[in-house]
Short mmCIF file of C-alpha atoms in Angstrom, two decimals:
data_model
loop_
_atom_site.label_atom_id
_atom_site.label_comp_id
_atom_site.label_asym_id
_atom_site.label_seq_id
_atom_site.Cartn_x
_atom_site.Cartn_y
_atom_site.Cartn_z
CA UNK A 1 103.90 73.92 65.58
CA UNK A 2 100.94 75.30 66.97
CA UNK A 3 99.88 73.00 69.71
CA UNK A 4 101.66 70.64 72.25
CA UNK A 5 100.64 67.00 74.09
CA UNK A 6 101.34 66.90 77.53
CA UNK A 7 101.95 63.48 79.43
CA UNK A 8 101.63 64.00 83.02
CA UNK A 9 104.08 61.92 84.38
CA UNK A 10 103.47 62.36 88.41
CA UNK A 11 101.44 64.28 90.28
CA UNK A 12 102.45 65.48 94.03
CA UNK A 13 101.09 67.28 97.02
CA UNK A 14 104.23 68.98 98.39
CA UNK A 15 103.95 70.54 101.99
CA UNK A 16 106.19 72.51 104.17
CA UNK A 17 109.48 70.31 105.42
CA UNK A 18 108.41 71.13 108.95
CA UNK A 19 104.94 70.18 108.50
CA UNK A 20 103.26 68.05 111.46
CA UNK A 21 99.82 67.31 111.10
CA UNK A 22 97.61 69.51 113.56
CA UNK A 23 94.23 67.42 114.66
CA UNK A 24 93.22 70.40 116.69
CA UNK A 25 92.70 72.72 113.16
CA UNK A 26 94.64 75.58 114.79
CA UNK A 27 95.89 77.26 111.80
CA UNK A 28 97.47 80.53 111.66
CA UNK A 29 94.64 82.77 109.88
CA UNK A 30 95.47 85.86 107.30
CA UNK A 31 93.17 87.93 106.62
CA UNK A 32 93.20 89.55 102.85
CA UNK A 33 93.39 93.52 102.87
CA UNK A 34 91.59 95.46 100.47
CA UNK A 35 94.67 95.11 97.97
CA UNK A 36 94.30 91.36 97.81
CA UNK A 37 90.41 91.28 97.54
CA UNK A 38 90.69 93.50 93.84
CA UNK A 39 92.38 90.12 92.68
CA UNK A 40 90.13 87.71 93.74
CA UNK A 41 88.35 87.41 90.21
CA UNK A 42 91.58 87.53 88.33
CA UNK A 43 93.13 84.32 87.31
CA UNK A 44 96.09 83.27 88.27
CA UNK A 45 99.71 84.54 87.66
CA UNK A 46 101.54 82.19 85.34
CA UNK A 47 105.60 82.57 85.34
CA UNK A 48 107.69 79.95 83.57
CA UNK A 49 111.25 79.51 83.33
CA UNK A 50 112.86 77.38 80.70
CA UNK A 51 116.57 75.75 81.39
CA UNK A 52 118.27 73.82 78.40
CA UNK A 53 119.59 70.31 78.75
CA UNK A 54 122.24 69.76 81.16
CA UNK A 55 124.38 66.99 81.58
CA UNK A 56 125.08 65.52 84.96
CA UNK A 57 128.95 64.35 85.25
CA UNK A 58 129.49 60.66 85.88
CA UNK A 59 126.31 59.35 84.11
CA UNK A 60 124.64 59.30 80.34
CA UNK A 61 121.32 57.94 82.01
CA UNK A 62 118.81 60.97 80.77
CA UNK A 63 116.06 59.10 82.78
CA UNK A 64 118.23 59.04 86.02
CA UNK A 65 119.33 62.79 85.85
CA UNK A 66 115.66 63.96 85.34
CA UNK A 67 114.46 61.83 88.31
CA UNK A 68 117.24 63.00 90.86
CA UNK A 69 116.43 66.49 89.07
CA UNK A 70 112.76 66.39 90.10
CA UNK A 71 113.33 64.64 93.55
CA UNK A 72 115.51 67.67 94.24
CA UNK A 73 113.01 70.57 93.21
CA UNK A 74 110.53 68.48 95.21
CA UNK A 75 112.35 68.67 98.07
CA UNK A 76 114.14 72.27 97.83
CA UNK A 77 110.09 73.39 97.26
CA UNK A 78 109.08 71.78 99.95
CA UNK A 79 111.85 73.31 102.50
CA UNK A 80 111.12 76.87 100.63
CA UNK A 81 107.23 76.22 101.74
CA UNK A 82 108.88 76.51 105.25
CA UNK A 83 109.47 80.53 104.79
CA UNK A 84 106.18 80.85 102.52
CA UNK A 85 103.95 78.29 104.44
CA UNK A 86 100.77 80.75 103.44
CA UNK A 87 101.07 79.27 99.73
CA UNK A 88 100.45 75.90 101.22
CA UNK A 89 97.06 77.06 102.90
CA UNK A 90 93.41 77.71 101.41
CA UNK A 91 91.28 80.38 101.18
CA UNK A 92 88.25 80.57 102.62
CA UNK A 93 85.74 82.88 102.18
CA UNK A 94 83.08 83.54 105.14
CA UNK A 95 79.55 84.96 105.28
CA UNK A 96 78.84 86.78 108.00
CA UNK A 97 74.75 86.67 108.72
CA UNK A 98 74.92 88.99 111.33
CA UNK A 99 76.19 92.13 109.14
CA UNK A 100 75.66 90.89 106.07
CA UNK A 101 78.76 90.93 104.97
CA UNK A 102 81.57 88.66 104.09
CA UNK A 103 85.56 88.10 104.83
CA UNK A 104 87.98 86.19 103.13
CA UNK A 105 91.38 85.06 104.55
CA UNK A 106 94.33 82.23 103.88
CA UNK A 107 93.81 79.24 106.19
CA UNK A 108 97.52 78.42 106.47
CA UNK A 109 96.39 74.51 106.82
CA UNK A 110 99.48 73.29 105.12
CA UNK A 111 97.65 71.03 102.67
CA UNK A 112 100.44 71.71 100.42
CA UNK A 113 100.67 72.82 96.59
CA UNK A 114 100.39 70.63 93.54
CA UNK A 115 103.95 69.53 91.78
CA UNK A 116 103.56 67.70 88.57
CA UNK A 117 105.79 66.12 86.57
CA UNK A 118 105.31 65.83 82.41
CA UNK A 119 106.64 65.68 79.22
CA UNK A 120 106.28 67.03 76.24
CA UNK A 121 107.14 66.16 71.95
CA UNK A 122 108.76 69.70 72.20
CA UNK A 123 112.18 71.36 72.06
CA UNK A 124 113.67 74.43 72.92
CA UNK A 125 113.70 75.77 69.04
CA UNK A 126 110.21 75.42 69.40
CA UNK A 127 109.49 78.32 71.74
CA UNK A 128 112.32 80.62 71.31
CA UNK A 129 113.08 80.44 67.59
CA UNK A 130 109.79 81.50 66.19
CA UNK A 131 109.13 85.22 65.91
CA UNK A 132 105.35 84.92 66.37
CA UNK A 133 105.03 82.28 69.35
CA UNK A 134 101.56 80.84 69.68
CA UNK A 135 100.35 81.00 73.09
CA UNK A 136 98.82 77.42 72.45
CA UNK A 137 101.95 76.32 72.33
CA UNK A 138 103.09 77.81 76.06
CA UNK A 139 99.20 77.83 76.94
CA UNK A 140 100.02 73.82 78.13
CA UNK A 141 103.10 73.71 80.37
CA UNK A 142 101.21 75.73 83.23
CA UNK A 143 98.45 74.74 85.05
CA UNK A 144 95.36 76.18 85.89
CA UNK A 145 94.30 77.67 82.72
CA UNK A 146 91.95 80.77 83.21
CA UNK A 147 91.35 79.87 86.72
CA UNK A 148 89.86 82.81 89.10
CA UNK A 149 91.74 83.14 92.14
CA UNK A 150 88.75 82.58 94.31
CA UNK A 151 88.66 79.07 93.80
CA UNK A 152 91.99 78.66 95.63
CA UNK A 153 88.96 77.31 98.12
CA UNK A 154 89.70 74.10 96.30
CA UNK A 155 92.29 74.70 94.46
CA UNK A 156 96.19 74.95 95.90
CA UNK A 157 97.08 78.31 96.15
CA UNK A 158 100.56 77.45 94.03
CA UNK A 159 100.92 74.67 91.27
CA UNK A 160 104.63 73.88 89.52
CA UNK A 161 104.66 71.88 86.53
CA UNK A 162 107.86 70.91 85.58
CA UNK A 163 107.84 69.64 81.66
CA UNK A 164 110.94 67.74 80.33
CA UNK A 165 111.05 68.27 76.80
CA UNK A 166 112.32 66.03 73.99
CA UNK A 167 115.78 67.20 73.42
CA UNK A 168 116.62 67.42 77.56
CA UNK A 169 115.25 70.75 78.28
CA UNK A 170 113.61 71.40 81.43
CA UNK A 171 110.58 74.12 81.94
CA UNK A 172 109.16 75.20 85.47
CA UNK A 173 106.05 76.76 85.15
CA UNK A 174 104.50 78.32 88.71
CA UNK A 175 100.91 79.54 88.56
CA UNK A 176 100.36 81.08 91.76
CA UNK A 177 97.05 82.68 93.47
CA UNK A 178 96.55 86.68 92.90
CA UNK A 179 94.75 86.98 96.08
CA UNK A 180 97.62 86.18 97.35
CA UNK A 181 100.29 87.00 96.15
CA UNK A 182 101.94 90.13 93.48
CA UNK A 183 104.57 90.09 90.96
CA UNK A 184 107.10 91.05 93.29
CA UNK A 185 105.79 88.33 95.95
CA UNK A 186 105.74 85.93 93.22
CA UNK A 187 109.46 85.97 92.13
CA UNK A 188 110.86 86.83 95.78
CA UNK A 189 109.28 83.35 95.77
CA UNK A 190 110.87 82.01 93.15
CA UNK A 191 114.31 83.95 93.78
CA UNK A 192 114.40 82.04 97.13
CA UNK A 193 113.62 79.00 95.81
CA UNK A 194 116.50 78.84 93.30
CA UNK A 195 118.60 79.82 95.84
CA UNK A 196 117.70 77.22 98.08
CA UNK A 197 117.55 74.91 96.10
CA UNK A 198 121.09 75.61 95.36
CA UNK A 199 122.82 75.46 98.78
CA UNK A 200 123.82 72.06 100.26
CA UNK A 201 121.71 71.69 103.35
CA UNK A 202 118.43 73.67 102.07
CA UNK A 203 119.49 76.66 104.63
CA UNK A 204 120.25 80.43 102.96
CA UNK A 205 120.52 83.71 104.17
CA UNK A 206 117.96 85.44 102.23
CA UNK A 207 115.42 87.93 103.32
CA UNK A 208 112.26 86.42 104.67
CA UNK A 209 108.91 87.16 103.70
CA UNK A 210 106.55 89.46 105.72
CA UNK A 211 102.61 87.79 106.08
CA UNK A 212 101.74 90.51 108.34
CA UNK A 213 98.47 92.68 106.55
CA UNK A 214 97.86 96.09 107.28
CA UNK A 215 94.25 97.69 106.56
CA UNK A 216 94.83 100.75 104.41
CA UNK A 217 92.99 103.32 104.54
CA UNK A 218 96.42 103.22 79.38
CA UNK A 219 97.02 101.77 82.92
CA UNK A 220 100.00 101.13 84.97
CA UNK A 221 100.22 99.00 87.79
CA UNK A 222 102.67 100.14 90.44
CA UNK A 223 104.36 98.58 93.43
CA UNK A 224 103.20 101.13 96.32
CA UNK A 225 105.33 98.84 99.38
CA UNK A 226 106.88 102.64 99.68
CA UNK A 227 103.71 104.49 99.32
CA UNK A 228 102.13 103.94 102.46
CA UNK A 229 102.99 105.37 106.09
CA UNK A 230 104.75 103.30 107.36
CA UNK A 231 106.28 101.65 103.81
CA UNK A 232 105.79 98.59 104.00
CA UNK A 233 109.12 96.43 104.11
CA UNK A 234 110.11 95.06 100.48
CA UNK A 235 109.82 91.46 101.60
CA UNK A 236 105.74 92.06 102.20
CA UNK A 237 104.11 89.38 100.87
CA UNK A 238 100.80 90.13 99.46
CA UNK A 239 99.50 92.61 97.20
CA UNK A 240 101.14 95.99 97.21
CA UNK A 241 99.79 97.33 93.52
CA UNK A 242 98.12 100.40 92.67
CA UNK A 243 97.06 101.88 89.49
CA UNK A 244 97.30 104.90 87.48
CA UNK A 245 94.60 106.07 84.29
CA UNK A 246 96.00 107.86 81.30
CA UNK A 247 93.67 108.59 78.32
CA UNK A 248 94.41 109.44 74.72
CA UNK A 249 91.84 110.51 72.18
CA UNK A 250 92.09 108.37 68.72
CA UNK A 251 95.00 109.05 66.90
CA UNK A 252 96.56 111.53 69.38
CA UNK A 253 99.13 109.20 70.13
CA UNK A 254 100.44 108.88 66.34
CA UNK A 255 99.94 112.52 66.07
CA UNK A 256 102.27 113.57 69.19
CA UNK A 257 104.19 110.79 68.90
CA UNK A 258 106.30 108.14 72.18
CA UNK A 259 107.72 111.01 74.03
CA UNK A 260 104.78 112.54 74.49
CA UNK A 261 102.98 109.25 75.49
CA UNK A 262 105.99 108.54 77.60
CA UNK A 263 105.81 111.84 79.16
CA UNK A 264 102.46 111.36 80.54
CA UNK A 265 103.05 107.76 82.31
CA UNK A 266 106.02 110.15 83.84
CA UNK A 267 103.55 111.97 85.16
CA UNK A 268 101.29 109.22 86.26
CA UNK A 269 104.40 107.61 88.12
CA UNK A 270 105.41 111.00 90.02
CA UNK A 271 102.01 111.89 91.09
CA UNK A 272 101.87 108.40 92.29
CA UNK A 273 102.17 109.65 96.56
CA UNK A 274 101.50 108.61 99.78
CA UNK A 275 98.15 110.53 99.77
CA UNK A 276 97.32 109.68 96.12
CA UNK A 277 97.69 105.53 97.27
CA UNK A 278 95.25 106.18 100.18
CA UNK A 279 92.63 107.99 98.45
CA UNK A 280 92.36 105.24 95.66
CA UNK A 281 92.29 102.47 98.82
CA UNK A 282 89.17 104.38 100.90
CA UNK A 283 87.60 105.20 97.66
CA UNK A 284 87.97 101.29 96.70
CA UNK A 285 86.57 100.76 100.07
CA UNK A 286 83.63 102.31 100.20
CA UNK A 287 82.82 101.18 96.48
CA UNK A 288 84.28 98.46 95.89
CA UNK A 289 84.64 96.82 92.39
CA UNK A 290 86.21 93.16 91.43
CA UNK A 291 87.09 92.97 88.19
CA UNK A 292 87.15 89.81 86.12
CA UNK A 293 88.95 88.19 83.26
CA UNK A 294 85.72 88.72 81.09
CA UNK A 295 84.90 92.37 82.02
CA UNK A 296 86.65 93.64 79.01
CA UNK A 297 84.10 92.11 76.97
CA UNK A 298 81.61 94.04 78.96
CA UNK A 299 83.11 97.50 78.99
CA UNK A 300 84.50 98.00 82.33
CA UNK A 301 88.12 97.56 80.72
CA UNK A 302 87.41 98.27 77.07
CA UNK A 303 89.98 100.25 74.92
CA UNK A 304 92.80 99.85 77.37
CA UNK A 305 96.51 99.48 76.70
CA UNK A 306 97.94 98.15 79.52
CA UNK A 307 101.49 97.37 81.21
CA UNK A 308 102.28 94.72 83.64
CA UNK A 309 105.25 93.17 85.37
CA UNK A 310 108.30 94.96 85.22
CA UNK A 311 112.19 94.73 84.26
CA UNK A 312 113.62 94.82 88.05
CA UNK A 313 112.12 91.38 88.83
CA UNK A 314 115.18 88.81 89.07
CA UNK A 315 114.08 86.31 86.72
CA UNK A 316 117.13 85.14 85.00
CA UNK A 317 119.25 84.70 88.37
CA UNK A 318 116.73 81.80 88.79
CA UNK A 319 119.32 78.65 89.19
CA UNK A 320 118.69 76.02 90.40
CA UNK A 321 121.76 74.20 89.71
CA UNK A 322 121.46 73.98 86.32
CA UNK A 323 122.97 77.92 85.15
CA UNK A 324 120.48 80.13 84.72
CA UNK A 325 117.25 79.52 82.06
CA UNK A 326 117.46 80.60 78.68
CA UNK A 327 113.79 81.97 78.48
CA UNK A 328 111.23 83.59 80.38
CA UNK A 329 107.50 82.75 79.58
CA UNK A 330 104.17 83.99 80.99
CA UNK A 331 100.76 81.58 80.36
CA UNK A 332 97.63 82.86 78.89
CA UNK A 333 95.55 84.36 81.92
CA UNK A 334 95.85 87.42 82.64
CA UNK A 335 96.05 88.27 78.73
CA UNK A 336 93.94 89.51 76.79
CA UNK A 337 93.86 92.39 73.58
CA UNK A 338 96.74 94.89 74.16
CA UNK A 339 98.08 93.57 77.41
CA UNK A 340 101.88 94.18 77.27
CA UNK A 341 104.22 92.21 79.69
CA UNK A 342 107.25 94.21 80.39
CA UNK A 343 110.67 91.53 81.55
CA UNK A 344 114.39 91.73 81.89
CA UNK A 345 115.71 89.89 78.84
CA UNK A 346 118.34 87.29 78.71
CA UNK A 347 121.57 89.45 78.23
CA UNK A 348 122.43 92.08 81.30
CA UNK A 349 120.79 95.42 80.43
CA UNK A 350 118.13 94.24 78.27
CA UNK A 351 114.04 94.44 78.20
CA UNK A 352 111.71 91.86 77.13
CA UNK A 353 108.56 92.96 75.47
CA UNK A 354 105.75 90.73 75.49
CA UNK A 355 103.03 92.03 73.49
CA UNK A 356 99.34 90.36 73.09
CA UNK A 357 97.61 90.87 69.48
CA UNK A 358 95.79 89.18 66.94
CA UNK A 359 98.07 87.52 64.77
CA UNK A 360 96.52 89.73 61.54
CA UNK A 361 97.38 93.12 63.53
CA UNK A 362 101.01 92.12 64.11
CA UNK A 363 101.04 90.96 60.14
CA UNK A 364 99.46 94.39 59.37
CA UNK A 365 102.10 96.05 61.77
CA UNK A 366 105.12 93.89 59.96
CA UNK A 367 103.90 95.31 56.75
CA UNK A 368 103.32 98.86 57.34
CA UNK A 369 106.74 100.59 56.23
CA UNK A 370 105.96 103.82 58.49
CA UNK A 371 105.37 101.96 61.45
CA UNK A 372 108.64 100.00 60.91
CA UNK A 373 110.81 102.40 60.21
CA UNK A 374 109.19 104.67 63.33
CA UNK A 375 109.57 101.52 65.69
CA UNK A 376 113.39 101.07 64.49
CA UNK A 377 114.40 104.43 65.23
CA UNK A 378 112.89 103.88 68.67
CA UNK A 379 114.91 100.78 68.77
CA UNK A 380 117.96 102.75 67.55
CA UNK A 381 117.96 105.76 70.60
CA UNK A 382 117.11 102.98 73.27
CA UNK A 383 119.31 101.80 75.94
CA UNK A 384 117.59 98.99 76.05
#
């Protein structure tokens, strides 16, 4: 199966339990730092989680148990929107005709996010038995396909689409705003969702999110919350990513073989300091670029390998009363040739390795005994 209908069930504007309408317009205002502004081109982040079929004691009414099920992530959402009210705001981006110039900041209106219920003539074999998934097939239980983050002017800053599929599986797929918001910010999200919407009254204990922005003076993208003076606490929501530049001539890779390559993103890590953070930030600053989705077409990103997300995000502890989900999936944007998502996997210990190729490469790869019997013996002295 290579492509899925989706039946959109309901669709929902959830806002912030607390939420009392404010004639006056007197919105708390956060202003994007320079971190938050690289995104603003970049569409945005798609995270899914998929939970098989559960069955609710005391009834065999599958149409019932879905309902109270969506009632209840409607409502746990909208009491999480409480501690993350900024995802229920706009953007807004202002010209300045004075200066010339031009600011952008989250109106924290509390218009809400987008919650939409669907279905879909899929099953749980579908997208974790195959060993070549096709992204058209995952492509359709997110929203906002290839959408830049600058349109979160219109557009809610989070959408959740939660698909029931045929056999009584349940996915919740979050596409969420770069501009404002990381990987780490994303699942701290999500973390505290699951974990509200586990408790009895909607009330935890977890760590609250931190709004407040501070100016700062083969890639990997880092988390630099502790490379800044003062760090900044681990809770920050925003952006906190930096990024560190490796190049290989052609075929030097195959010729020195992983360790070295794995020697050098050592390096890129270590050197990765306080004073290395700031220089790339006032450098940013005074030239400042935006990439886009399409500039890898146009050379700006052209012959790059590169790593995103990472293995210490909590994505499996994701419950929401239903055990934790069987899968972990990530939508189309933000891919594109060689982009390699790096996850926990399913069992305690394990890595997830999301890599995005033409189908003919991976076939080629599959086929090419050296390269097999090289990436086994990898496999063989890994932990992981």
């Amino acid at each position: 199966m290579n492509s899925v209908d989706i039946r959109r069930v309901s669709t929902t504007i959830v806002r912030p339990a607390s939420y009392i309408d404010e004639p006056t317009g007197n919105h708390w205002r956060i202003d994007l730092n320079p971190w938050d502004l690289l995104f603003l081109r970049t569409t945005y982040m798609q995270k899914g989680l998929l939970f098989g079929k559960q069955q609710e004691q005391g009834t065999n009414d599958e149409c019932i148990i879905i309902n109270d099920k969506i009632s209840h992530l409607k409502t746990s959402l909208s009491h999480t929107l409480d501690h993350f009210f900024p995802l229920a705001g706009r953007l807004v981006i202002e010209k300045h005709q004075d200066d010339n110039t031009i600011s952008v900041y989250i109106d924290c209106n509390f218009e809400g996010v987008e919650f939409i219920h669907a279905t879909a003539d899929i099953s749980v074999e579908d997208i974790v038995s195959p060993t070549y998934v096709p992204q058209s097939l995952i492509n359709p239980l997110f929203t906002f396909d290839r959408v830049p983050s600058y349109e979160g002017q219109s557009h809610t800053l989070l959408s959740v689409q939660v698909t029931e599929l045929r056999d009584g599986a349940v996915f919740i797929g979050c596409s969420a705003n770069h501009s404002v918001c990381d990987g780490t910010s994303f699942w701290h999200f999500i973390n505290s969702w699951s974990e509200i919407a586990r408790s009895t009254d909607y009330d935890t204990s977890f760590t609250p999110p931190v709004f407040k922005r501070r100016t700062l003076v083969v890639v990997l993208l880092m988390n630099s919350r502790t490379k800044v003076i003062p760090p900044l606490p681990e809770t920050f929501f925003g952006n906190s990513i930096s990024w560190g530049f490796e190049t290989l001539k052609e075929g030097e890779l195959l010729e020195k073989g992983f360790g070295f390559m794995a020697s050098l993103l050592k390096e890129v890590v270590t050197s990765h300091n306080v004073e290395k953070t700031r220089s790339l930030l006032e450098s940013w600053i005074e030239k400042p670029l935006i990439p886009g989705p399409g500039d890898a077409n146009t050379g700006i990103f052209s012959n790059i390998f590169m790593a995103r997300s990472s293995q210490w995000f909590n994505m499996y502890g994701n419950d929401f009363g239903w055990g934790r989900p069987i899968s972990v999936k990530t939508g189309m944007n933000g891919k594109s040739y060689g982009i390699t998502t790096v996850s926990p996997g399913p069992v305690e210990g394990s890595v997830d390795i999301e890599i995005c190729l033409p189908m003919e490469v991976f076939k080629a790869m599959e086929n090419d005994a050296e390269f097999i019997e090289a990436f086994s013996a990898s496999l063989g002295a890994s932990e992981v």
